[in-house]
Every structure is written in C-alpha cells, then in structure tokens.
mmCIF file of C-alpha atoms and ligand atoms in Angstrom:
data_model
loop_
_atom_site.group_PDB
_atom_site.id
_atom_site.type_symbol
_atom_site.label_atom_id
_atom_site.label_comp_id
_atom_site.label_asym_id
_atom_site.label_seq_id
_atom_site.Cartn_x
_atom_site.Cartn_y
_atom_site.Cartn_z
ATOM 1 C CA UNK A 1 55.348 114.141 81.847
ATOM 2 C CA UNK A 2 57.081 113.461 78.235
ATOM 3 C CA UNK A 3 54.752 111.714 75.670
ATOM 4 C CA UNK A 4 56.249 109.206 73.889
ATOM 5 C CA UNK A 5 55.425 105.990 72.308
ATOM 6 C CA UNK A 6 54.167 104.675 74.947
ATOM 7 C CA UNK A 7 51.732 106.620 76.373
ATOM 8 C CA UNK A 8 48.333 105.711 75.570
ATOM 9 C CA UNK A 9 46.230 107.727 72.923
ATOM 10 C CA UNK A 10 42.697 107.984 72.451
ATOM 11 C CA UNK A 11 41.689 107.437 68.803
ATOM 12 C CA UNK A 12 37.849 108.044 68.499
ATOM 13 C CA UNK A 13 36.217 105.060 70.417
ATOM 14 C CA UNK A 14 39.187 103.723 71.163
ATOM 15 C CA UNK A 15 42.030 103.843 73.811
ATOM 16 C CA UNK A 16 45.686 102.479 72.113
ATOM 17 C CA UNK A 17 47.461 101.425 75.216
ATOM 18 C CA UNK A 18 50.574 102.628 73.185
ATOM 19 C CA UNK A 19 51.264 104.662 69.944
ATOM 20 C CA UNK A 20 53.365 102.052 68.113
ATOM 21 C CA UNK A 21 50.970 101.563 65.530
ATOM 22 C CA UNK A 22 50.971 98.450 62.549
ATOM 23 C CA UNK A 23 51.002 99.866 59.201
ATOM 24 C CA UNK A 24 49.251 98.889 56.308
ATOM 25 C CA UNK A 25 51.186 96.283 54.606
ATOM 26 C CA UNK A 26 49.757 94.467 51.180
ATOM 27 C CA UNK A 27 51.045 90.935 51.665
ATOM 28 C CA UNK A 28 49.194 88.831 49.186
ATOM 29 C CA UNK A 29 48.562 86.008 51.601
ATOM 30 C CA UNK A 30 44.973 85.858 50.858
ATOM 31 C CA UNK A 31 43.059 82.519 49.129
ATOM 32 C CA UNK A 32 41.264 82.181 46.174
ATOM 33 C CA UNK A 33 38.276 84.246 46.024
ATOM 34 C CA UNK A 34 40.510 86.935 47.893
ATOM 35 C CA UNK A 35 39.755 85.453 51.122
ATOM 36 C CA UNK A 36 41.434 85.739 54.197
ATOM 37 C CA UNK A 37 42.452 82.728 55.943
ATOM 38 C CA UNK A 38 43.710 81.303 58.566
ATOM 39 C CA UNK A 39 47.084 81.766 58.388
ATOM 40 C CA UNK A 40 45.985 85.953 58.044
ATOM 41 C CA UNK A 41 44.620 85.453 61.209
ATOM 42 C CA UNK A 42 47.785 84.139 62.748
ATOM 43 C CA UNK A 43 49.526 86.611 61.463
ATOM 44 C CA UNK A 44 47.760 89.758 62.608
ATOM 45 C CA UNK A 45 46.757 87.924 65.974
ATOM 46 C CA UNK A 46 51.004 87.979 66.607
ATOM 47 C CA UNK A 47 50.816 91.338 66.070
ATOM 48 C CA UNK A 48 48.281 92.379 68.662
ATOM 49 C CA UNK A 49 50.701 94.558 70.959
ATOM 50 C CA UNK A 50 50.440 97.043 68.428
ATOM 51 C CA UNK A 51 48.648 99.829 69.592
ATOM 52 C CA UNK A 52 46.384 99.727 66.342
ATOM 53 C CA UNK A 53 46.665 97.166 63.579
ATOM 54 C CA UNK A 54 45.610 99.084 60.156
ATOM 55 C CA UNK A 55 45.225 95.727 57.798
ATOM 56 C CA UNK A 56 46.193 95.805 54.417
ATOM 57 C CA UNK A 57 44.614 97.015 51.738
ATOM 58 C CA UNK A 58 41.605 95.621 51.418
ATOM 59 C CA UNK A 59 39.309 95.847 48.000
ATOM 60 C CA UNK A 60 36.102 97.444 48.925
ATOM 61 C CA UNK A 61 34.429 96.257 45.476
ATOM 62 C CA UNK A 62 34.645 93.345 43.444
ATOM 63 C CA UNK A 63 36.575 93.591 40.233
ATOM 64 C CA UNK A 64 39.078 96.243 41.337
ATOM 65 C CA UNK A 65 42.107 93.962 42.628
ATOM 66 C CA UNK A 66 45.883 95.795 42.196
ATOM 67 C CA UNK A 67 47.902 92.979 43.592
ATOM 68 C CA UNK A 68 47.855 88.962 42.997
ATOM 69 C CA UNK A 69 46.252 87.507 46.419
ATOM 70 C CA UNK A 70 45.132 89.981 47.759
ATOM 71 C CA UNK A 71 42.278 90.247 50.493
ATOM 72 C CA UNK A 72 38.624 91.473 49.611
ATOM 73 C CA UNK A 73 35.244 92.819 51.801
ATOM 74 C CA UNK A 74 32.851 92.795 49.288
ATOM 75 C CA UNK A 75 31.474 89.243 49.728
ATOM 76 C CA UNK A 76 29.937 86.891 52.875
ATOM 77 C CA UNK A 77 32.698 84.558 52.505
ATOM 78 C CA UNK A 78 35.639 87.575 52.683
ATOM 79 C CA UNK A 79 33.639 88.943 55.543
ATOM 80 C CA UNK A 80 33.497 85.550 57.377
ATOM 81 C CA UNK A 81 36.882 84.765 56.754
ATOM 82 C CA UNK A 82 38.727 88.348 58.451
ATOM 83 C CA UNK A 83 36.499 87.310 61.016
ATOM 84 C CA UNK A 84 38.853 84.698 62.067
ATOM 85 C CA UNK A 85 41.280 87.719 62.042
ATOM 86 C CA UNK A 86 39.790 90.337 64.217
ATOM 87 C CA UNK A 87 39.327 87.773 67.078
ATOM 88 C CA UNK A 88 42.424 86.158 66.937
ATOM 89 C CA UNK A 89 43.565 89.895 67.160
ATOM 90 C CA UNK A 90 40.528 91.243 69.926
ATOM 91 C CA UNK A 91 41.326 87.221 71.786
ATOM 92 C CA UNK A 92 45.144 88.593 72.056
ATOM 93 C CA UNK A 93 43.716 92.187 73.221
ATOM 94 C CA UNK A 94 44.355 94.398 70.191
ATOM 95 C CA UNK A 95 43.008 96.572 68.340
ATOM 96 C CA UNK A 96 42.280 96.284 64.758
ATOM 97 C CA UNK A 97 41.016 98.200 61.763
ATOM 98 C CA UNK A 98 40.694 97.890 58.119
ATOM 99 C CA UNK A 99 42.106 99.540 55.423
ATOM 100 C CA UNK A 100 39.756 99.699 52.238
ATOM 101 C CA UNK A 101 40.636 100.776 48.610
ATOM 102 C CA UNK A 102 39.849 100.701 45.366
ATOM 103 C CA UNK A 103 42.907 100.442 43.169
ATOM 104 C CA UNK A 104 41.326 102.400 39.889
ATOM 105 C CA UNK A 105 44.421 102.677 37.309
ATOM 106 C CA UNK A 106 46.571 100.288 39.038
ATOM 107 C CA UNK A 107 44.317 97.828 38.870
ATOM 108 C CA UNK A 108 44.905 95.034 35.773
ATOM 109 C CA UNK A 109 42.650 93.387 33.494
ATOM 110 C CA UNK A 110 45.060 90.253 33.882
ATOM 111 C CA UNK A 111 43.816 90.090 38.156
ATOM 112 C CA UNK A 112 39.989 91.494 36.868
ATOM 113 C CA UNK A 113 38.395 88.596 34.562
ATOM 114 C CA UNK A 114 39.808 91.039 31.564
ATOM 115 C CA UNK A 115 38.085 94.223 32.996
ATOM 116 C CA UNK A 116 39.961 97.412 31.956
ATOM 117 C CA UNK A 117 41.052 99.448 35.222
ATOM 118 C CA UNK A 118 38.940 102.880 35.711
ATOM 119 C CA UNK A 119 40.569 106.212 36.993
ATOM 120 C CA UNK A 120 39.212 109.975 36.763
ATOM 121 C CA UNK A 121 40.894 110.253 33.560
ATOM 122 C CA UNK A 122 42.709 108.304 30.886
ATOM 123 C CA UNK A 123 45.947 108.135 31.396
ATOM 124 C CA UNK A 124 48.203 104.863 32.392
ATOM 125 C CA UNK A 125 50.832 104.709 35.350
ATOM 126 C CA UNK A 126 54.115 104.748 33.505
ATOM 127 C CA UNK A 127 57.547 103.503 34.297
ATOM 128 C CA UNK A 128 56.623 100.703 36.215
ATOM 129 C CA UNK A 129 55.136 97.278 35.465
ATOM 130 C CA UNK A 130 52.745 95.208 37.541
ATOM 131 C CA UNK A 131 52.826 91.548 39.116
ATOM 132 C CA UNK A 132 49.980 89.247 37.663
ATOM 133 C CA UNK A 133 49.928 85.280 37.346
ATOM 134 C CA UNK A 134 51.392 85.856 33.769
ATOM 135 C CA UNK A 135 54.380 87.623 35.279
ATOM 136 C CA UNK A 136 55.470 91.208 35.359
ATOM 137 C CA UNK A 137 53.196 93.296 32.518
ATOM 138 C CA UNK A 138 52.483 96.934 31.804
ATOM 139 C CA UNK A 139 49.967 99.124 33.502
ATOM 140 C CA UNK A 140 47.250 99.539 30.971
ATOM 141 C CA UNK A 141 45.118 102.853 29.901
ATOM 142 C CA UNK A 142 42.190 103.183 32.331
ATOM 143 C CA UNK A 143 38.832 103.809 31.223
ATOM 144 C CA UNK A 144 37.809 107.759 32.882
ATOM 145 C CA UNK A 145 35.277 106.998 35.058
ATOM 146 C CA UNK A 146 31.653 109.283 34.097
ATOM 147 C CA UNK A 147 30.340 111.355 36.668
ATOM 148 C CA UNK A 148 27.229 109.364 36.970
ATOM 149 C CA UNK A 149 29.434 106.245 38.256
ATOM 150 C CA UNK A 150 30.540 107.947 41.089
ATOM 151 C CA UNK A 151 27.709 107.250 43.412
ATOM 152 C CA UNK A 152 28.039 103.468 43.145
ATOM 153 C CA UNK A 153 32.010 103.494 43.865
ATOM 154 C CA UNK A 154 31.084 105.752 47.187
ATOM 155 C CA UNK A 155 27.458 103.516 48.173
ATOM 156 C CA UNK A 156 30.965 100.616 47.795
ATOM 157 C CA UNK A 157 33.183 101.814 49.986
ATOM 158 C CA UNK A 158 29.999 102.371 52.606
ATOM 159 C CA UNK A 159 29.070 98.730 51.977
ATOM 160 C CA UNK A 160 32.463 97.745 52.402
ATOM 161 C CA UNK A 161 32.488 99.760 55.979
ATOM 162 C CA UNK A 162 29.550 97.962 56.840
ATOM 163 C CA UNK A 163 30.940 94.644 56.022
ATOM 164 C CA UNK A 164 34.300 95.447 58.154
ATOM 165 C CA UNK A 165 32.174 96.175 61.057
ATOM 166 C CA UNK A 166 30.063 92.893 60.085
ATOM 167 C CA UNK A 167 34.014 91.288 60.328
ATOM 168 C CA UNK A 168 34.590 92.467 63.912
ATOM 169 C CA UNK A 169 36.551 95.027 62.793
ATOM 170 C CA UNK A 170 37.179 98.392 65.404
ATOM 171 C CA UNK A 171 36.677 100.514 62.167
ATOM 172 C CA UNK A 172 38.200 101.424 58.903
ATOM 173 C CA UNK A 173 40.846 103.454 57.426
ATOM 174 C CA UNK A 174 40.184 104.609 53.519
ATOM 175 C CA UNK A 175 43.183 104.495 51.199
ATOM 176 C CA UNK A 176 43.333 107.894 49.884
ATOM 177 C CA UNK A 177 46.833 107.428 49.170
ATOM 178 C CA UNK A 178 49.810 105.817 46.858
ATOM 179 C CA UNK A 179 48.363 106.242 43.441
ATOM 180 C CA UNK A 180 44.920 105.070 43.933
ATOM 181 C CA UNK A 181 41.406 105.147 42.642
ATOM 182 C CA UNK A 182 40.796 108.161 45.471
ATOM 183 C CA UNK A 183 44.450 109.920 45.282
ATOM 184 C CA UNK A 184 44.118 109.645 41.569
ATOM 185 C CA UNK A 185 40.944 112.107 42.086
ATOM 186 C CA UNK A 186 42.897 114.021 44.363
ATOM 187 C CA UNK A 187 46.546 114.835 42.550
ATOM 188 C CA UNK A 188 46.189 117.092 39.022
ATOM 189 C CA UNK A 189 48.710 114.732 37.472
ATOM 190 C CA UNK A 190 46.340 111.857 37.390
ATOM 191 C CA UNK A 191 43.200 113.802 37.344
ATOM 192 C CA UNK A 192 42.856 116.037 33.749
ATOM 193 C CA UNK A 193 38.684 115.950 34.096
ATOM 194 C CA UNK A 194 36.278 118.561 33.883
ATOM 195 C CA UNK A 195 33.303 119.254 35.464
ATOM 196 C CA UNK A 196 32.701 118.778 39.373
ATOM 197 C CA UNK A 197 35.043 116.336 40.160
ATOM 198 C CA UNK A 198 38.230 117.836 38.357
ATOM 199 C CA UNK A 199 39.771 121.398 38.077
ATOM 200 C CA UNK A 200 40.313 122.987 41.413
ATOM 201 C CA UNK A 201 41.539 120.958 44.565
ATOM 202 C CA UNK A 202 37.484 121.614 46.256
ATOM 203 C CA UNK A 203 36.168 119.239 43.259
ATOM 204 C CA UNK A 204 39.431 116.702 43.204
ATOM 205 C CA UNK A 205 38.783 116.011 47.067
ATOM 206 C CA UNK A 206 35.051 115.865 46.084
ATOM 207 C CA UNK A 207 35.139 112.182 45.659
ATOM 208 C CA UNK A 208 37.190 111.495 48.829
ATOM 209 C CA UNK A 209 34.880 113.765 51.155
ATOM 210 C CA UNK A 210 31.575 112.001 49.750
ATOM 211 C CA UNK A 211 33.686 108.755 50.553
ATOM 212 C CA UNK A 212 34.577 109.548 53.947
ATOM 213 C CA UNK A 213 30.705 110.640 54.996
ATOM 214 C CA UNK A 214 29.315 107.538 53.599
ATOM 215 C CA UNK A 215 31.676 104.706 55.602
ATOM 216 C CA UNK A 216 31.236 107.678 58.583
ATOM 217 C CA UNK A 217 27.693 106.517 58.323
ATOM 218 C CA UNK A 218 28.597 102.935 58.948
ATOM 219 C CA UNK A 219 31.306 103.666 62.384
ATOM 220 C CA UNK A 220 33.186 106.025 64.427
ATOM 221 C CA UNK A 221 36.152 104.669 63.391
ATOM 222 C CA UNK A 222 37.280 105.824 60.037
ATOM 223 C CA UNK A 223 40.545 107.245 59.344
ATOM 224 C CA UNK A 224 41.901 108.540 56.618
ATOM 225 C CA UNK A 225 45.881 107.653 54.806
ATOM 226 C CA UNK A 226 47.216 110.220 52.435
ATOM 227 C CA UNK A 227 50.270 110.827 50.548
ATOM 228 C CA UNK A 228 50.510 113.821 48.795
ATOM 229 C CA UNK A 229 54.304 113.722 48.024
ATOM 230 C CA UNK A 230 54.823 110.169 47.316
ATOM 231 C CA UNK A 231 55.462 109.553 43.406
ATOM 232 C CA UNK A 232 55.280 105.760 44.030
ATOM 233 C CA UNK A 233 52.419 104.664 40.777
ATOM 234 C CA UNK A 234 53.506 108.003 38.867
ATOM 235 C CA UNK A 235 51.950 110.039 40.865
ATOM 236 C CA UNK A 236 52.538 113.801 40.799
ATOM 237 C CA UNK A 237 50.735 117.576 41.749
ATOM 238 C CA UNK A 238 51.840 120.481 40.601
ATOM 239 C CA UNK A 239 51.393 121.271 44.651
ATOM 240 C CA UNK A 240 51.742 118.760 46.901
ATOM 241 C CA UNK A 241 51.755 121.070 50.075
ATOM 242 C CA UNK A 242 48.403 123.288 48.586
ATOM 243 C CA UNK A 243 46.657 119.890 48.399
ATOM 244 C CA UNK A 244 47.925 118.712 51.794
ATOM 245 C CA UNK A 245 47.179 122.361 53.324
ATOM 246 C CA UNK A 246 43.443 121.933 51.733
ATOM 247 C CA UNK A 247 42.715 119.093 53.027
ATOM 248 C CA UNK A 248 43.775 119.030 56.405
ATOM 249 C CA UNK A 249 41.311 122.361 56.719
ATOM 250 C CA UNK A 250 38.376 120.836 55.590
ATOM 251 C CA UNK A 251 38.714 117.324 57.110
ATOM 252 C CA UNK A 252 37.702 119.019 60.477
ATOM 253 C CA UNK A 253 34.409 118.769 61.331
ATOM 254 C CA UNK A 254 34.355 115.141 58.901
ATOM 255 C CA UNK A 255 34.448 113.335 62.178
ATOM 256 C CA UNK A 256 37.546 111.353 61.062
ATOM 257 C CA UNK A 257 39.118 109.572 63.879
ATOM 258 C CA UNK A 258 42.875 109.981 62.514
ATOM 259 C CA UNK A 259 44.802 111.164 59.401
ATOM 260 C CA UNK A 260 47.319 108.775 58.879
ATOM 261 C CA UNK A 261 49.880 110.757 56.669
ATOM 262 C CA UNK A 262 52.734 109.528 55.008
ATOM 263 C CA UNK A 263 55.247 112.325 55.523
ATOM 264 C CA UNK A 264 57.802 111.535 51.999
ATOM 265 C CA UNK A 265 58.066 109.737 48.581
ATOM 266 C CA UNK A 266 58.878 105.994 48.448
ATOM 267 C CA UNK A 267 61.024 107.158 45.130
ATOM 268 C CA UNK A 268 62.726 110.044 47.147
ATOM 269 C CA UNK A 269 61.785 112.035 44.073
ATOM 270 C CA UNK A 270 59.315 114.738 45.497
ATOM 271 C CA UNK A 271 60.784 116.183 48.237
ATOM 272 C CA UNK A 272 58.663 118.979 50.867
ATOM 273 C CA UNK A 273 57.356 119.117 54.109
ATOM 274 C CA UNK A 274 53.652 117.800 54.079
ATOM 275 C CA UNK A 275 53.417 117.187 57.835
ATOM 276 C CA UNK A 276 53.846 120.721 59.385
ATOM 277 C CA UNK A 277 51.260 122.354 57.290
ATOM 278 C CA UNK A 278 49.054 119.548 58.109
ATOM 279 C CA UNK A 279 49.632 119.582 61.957
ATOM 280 C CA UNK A 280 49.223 123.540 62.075
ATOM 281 C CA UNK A 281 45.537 122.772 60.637
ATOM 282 C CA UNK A 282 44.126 119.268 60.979
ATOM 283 C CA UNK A 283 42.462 119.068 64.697
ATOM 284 C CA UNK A 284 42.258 115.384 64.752
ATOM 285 C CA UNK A 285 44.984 112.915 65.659
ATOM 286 C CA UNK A 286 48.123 113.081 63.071
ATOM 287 C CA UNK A 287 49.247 109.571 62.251
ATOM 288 C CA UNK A 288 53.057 109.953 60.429
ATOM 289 C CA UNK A 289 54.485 107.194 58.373
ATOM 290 C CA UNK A 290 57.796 106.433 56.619
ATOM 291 C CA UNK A 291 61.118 105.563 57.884
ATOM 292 C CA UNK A 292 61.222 106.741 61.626
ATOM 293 C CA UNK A 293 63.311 105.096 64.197
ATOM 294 C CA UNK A 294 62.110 105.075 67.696
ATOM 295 C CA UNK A 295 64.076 107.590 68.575
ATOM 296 C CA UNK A 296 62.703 110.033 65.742
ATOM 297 C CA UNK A 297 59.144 109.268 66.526
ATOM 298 C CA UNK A 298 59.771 109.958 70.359
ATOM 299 C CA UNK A 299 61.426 113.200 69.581
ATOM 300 C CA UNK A 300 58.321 113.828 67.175
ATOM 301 C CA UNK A 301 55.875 112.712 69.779
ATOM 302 C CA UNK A 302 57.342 114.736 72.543
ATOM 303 C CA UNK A 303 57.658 118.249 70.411
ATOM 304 C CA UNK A 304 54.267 118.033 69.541
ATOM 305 C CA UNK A 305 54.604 117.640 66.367
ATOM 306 C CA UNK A 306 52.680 114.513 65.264
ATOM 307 C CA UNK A 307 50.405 111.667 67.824
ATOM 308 C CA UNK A 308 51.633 108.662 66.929
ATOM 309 C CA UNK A 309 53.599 106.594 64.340
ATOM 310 C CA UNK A 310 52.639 103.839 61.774
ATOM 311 C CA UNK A 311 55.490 101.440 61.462
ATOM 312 C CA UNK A 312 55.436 99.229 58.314
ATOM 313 C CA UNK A 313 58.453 97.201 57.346
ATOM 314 C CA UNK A 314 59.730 96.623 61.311
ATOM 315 C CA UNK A 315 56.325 95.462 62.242
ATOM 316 C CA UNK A 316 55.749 93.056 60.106
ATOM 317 C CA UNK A 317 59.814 91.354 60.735
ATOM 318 C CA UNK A 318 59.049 92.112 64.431
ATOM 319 C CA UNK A 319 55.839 90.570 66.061
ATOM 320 C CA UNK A 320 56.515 91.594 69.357
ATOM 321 C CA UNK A 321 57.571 95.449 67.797
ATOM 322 C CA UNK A 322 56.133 97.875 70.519
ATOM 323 C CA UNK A 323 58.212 95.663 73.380
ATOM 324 C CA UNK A 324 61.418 95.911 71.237
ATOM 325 C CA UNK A 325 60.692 99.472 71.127
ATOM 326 C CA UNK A 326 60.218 100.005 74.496
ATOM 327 C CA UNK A 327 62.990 97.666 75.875
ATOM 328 C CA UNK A 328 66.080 98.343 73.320
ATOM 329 C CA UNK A 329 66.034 94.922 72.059
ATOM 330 C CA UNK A 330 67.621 94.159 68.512
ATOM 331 C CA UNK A 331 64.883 93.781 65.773
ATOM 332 C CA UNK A 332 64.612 91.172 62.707
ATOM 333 C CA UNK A 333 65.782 91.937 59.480
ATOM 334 C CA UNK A 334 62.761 92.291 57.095
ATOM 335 C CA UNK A 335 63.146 90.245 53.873
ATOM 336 C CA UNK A 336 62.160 91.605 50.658
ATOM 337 C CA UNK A 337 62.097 88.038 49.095
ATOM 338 C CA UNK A 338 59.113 87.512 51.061
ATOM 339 C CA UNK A 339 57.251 90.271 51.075
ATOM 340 C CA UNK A 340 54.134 89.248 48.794
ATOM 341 C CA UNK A 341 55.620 85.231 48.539
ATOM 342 C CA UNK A 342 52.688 83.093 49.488
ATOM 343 C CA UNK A 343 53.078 80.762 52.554
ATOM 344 C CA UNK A 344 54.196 80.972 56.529
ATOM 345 C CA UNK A 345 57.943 81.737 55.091
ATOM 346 C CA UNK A 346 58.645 85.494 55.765
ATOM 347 C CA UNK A 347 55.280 86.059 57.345
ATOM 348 C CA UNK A 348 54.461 83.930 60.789
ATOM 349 C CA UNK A 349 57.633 82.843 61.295
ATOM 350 C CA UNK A 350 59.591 86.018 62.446
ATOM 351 C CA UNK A 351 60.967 84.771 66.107
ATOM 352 C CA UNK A 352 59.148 86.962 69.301
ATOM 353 C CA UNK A 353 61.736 88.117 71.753
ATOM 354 C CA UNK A 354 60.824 85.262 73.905
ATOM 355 C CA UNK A 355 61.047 82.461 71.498
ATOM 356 C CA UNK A 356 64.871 83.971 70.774
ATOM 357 C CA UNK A 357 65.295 83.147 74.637
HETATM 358 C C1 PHB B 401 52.665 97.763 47.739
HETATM 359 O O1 PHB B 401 52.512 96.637 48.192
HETATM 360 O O2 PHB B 401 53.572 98.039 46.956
HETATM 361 C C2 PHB B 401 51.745 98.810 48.147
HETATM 362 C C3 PHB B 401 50.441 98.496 48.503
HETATM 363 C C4 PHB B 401 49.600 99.491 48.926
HETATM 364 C C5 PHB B 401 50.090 100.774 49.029
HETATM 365 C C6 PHB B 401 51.376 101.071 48.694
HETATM 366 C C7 PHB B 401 52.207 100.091 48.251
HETATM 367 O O3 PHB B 401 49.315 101.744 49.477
#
C-alpha cells in the first residue's frame, strides 16, 4: 500500500488519523495580558481535521514577547484561557499541541515594560525592523545571557510544559528555530560565547538538549522545530548541514516525539539540503515544512523520505485543509493584510467547503 497524506501516523501517544499537519502560525490574536480568547478557540477548533494542530508560538516566560498580541503560558489566566482552545479543538476531535519559545534577541523592550532582549551573545538582528504599538522600530543589542541564567530559562520552558498540559494540551513542540532565544544558541553567527555553551556545535546544542529533557519531564509529547538554513532574523552558520547532521544524531535516544524541520530559507538566501542528512540519521518521525503542494508531500511521503508535512499559510486560508487535500477541491487565497490584523477578518472567516455549497 502507498503512504500518503492520508494514512494515519503514530506520533508518540498519539494516532493522527492523517498527516496533513497545522503549522505553527504567530497570529497576534491574543488579549491583553497575552491571553488567549475566545475567538483563538474558534479558530483552532475550525481547524480540527488537521491531523495535529502545532499552535503558535507561545512565550514560555514572562517578559520575553517578539510579536504585538501574542499568546503566553506562563500565567493561570493564559493557562485558563487556551483551555477554551484545546477543547473546542479535542470537542471537534483533534489533536492539538503547543508550540513554546522564548524570543531572546528578537524580543523588544517596546513589547517588554522596557526590558532589553537577552541572547547568547551581544549582537542585534540586522536588516530588519520589528512591529511594536509605536510602529515599525529597530531590533536592539541584546544583553548575553551569563551562564548562571541558564538554569532558570530551562526550569521555564519545563514550567511552561507543565502549564500546556495544565491547558489540555496533547503536548508541546519547542521552538528551536527562526532566529530564536534556542537557535540563537545553536547557529555560530548568533552565538560568539565562550565557555560551555559556545564554541563547538556539542556546547551550542547544550542549551536546547537541557531544554528538551526538562519539558520531557513534564509529557510524552514534545517535539522539536528547527531551521538550520533559514536566514529569516539574520540568522546564519558557517554549516548549516554539520549542525543539522549533529543534531539529528544525538536527538535519538531524547525521547522526542517528532522533529519538525523546516527544509529552506524564508529569504531564499541559504540554499542546501538539510532534510536528507537528517532523515539518514534522526530515528524519530521527520516533520518537513515550507512550500509543498500536495502532490510534493505525497511523492515525499511515499519515497520515504520524510512522515508527514506541516502546512502553514494553506491551513490557516483553508479550515477544512486535509479534505481539500484529499478531494481536489480549490483552496482560499491566504491574505497577507491579515495575517497578524486583530479581529475575525482574515482569521475565522475563511469559508469551509461546505459553507461555499
Ligand atoms: C512570524 O510571524 O514572522 C514568525 C513567527 C514565528 C516564527 C517565524 C516567523 O518561528
């Protein structure tokens, strides 16, 4: 029989009755006090035919926030509000995790009370400006990060595991990707420190691997994103398929549940081959991301060459994505304009196949 799609996948704990999986998408529809409301909920409940929602980024700690509205896991009131998410997404049947980050140097002091971002060393993301309520600004220089603060950002990222799971949530995926507190450990562009958490890729991973046995500690569930080619925050390593190669040998035997790996560069500026490398070592399930059609990601599927696919962009146009998929049918146009606008417009109101009959 071919594998496709469409035929279901076990992903630790969990059976995905399909392998059309939701992407991680920062929307900035969260309330004030980065809570999640109701109209979250509706959202991700529409989107339940996915065969695993990953939700957005989602800040594990207080005072790290990289994006105007966006959702939090650190306090009761975040934790009681994606409540009202996972069962309007468990009440539909899905599946849903929980994607958890800390956004170190792209983080702004004008979305932290005026705290300066932190990253493992000094140096600002260039060429690109960030949104805050005062309108598009400059990244600032980040504070490096001593090695004696480390322990409290990984004992955050386990509280914030605990607090998904408190949610309702089927487990948790850790951001180790885009430019990010963790990837900023990871890539030699963004990490210049000394000492056991910079130098060689075994102490750049360092943080990520303490990271990933802590929240282990909390579920089964825990997967892992990575992008080691994408240059998206000004992010660059001198070997992108070294660090990739590394990795995917010594996340065996982490108990990771997937590794959801993003396979290019949003910029189209680092090009290489990430996934084979990984897929020839990593014995988990292989999650790829970034620009596949259905037909690609069947092809993909059937060779062998990857599990299943994270779709961003055409989930979050398409509610109803994985019976598009399946059937052929046309699929909504996403709309930039509305991407991180606050409001239903651009978010709950993309039509279902059925509501278009
Ligand atoms: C974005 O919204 O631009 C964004 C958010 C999180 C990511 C990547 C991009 O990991």
């Amino acid at each position: 029989m071919t594998i496709d799609l469409f035929t279901p996948l076990a992903v630790g704990p969990l059976e995905l009755p399909n392998r059309v999986l939701m992407a991680p998408l920062t929307r900035s529809r969260a309330e004030e006090g980065h809570i999640p409301g109701p109209l979250m909920a509706e959202y991700y409940g529409q989107r339940a035919s996915a065969g695993l929602i990953i939700a957005e980024a989602t800040m594990a700690m207080e005072g790290h926030s990289a994006f105007i509205r966006e959702p939090g896991i650190h306090s009761a009131a975040q934790v009681e509000g994606w409540t009202r998410t996972t069962e309007a997404v468990h009440a539909r049947g899905g599946r849903i995790v929980l994607q958890i980050w800390h956004g170190g140097r792209a983080c702004h002091p004008l979305l932290n009370n005026g705290l300066q971002p932190v990253a493992p060393s000094a140096i600002a993301i260039s060429g690109d400006q960030i949104h805050t309520p005062q309108g598009k600004v400059d990244y600032v220089v980040p504070r490096a990060l001593a090695d004696d603060e480390l322990p409290a950002i990984v004992a955050g990222f386990r509280l914030a595991a605990r607090h998904a799971i408190a949610a309702g949530f089927d487990g948790v995926e850790v951001h180790g990707a885009n430019g990010y507190l963790l990837d900023e450990f990871l890539r030699d562009g963004s990490n210049q420190r000394g000492g056991p958490y910079g130098g060689p890729i075994e102490n750049r991973a360092r943080l990520l691997l303490e990271v990933i046995e802590a929240v282990r500690a909390e579920t089964e569930l825990v997967g892992l994103r990575l992008s080691p080619l994408n240059s998206y925050n000004a992010m660059r390593d001198s070997d992108p398929v070294a660090l990739a190669s590394w990795l995917a040998d010594h996340l065996n035997g982490t108990g990771l549940a997937y590794l959801h790996l993003m396979r290019g560069d949003f910029l189209q500026q680092q090009l290489g081959d990430v996934l084979t490398p990984v897929r020839e070592r990593f014995q988990g399930v292989l999650i790829a991301n970034m620009g596949y059609t259905a037909a690609e990601a069947n092809a993909a599927i059937a060779a062998g060459a990857i599990d299943a696919v994270a779709f961003g962009t055409a989930f979050l146009a398409n509610p109803d994505l994985p019976e598009r998929l399946r059937s052929g049918a046309p699929l909504n146009t996403p709309d930039p304009a509305t991407f991180y606008s606050p409001g239903p417009a651009g978010y709950t109101d993309y039509p279902f196949l059925s509501a278009a009959a």
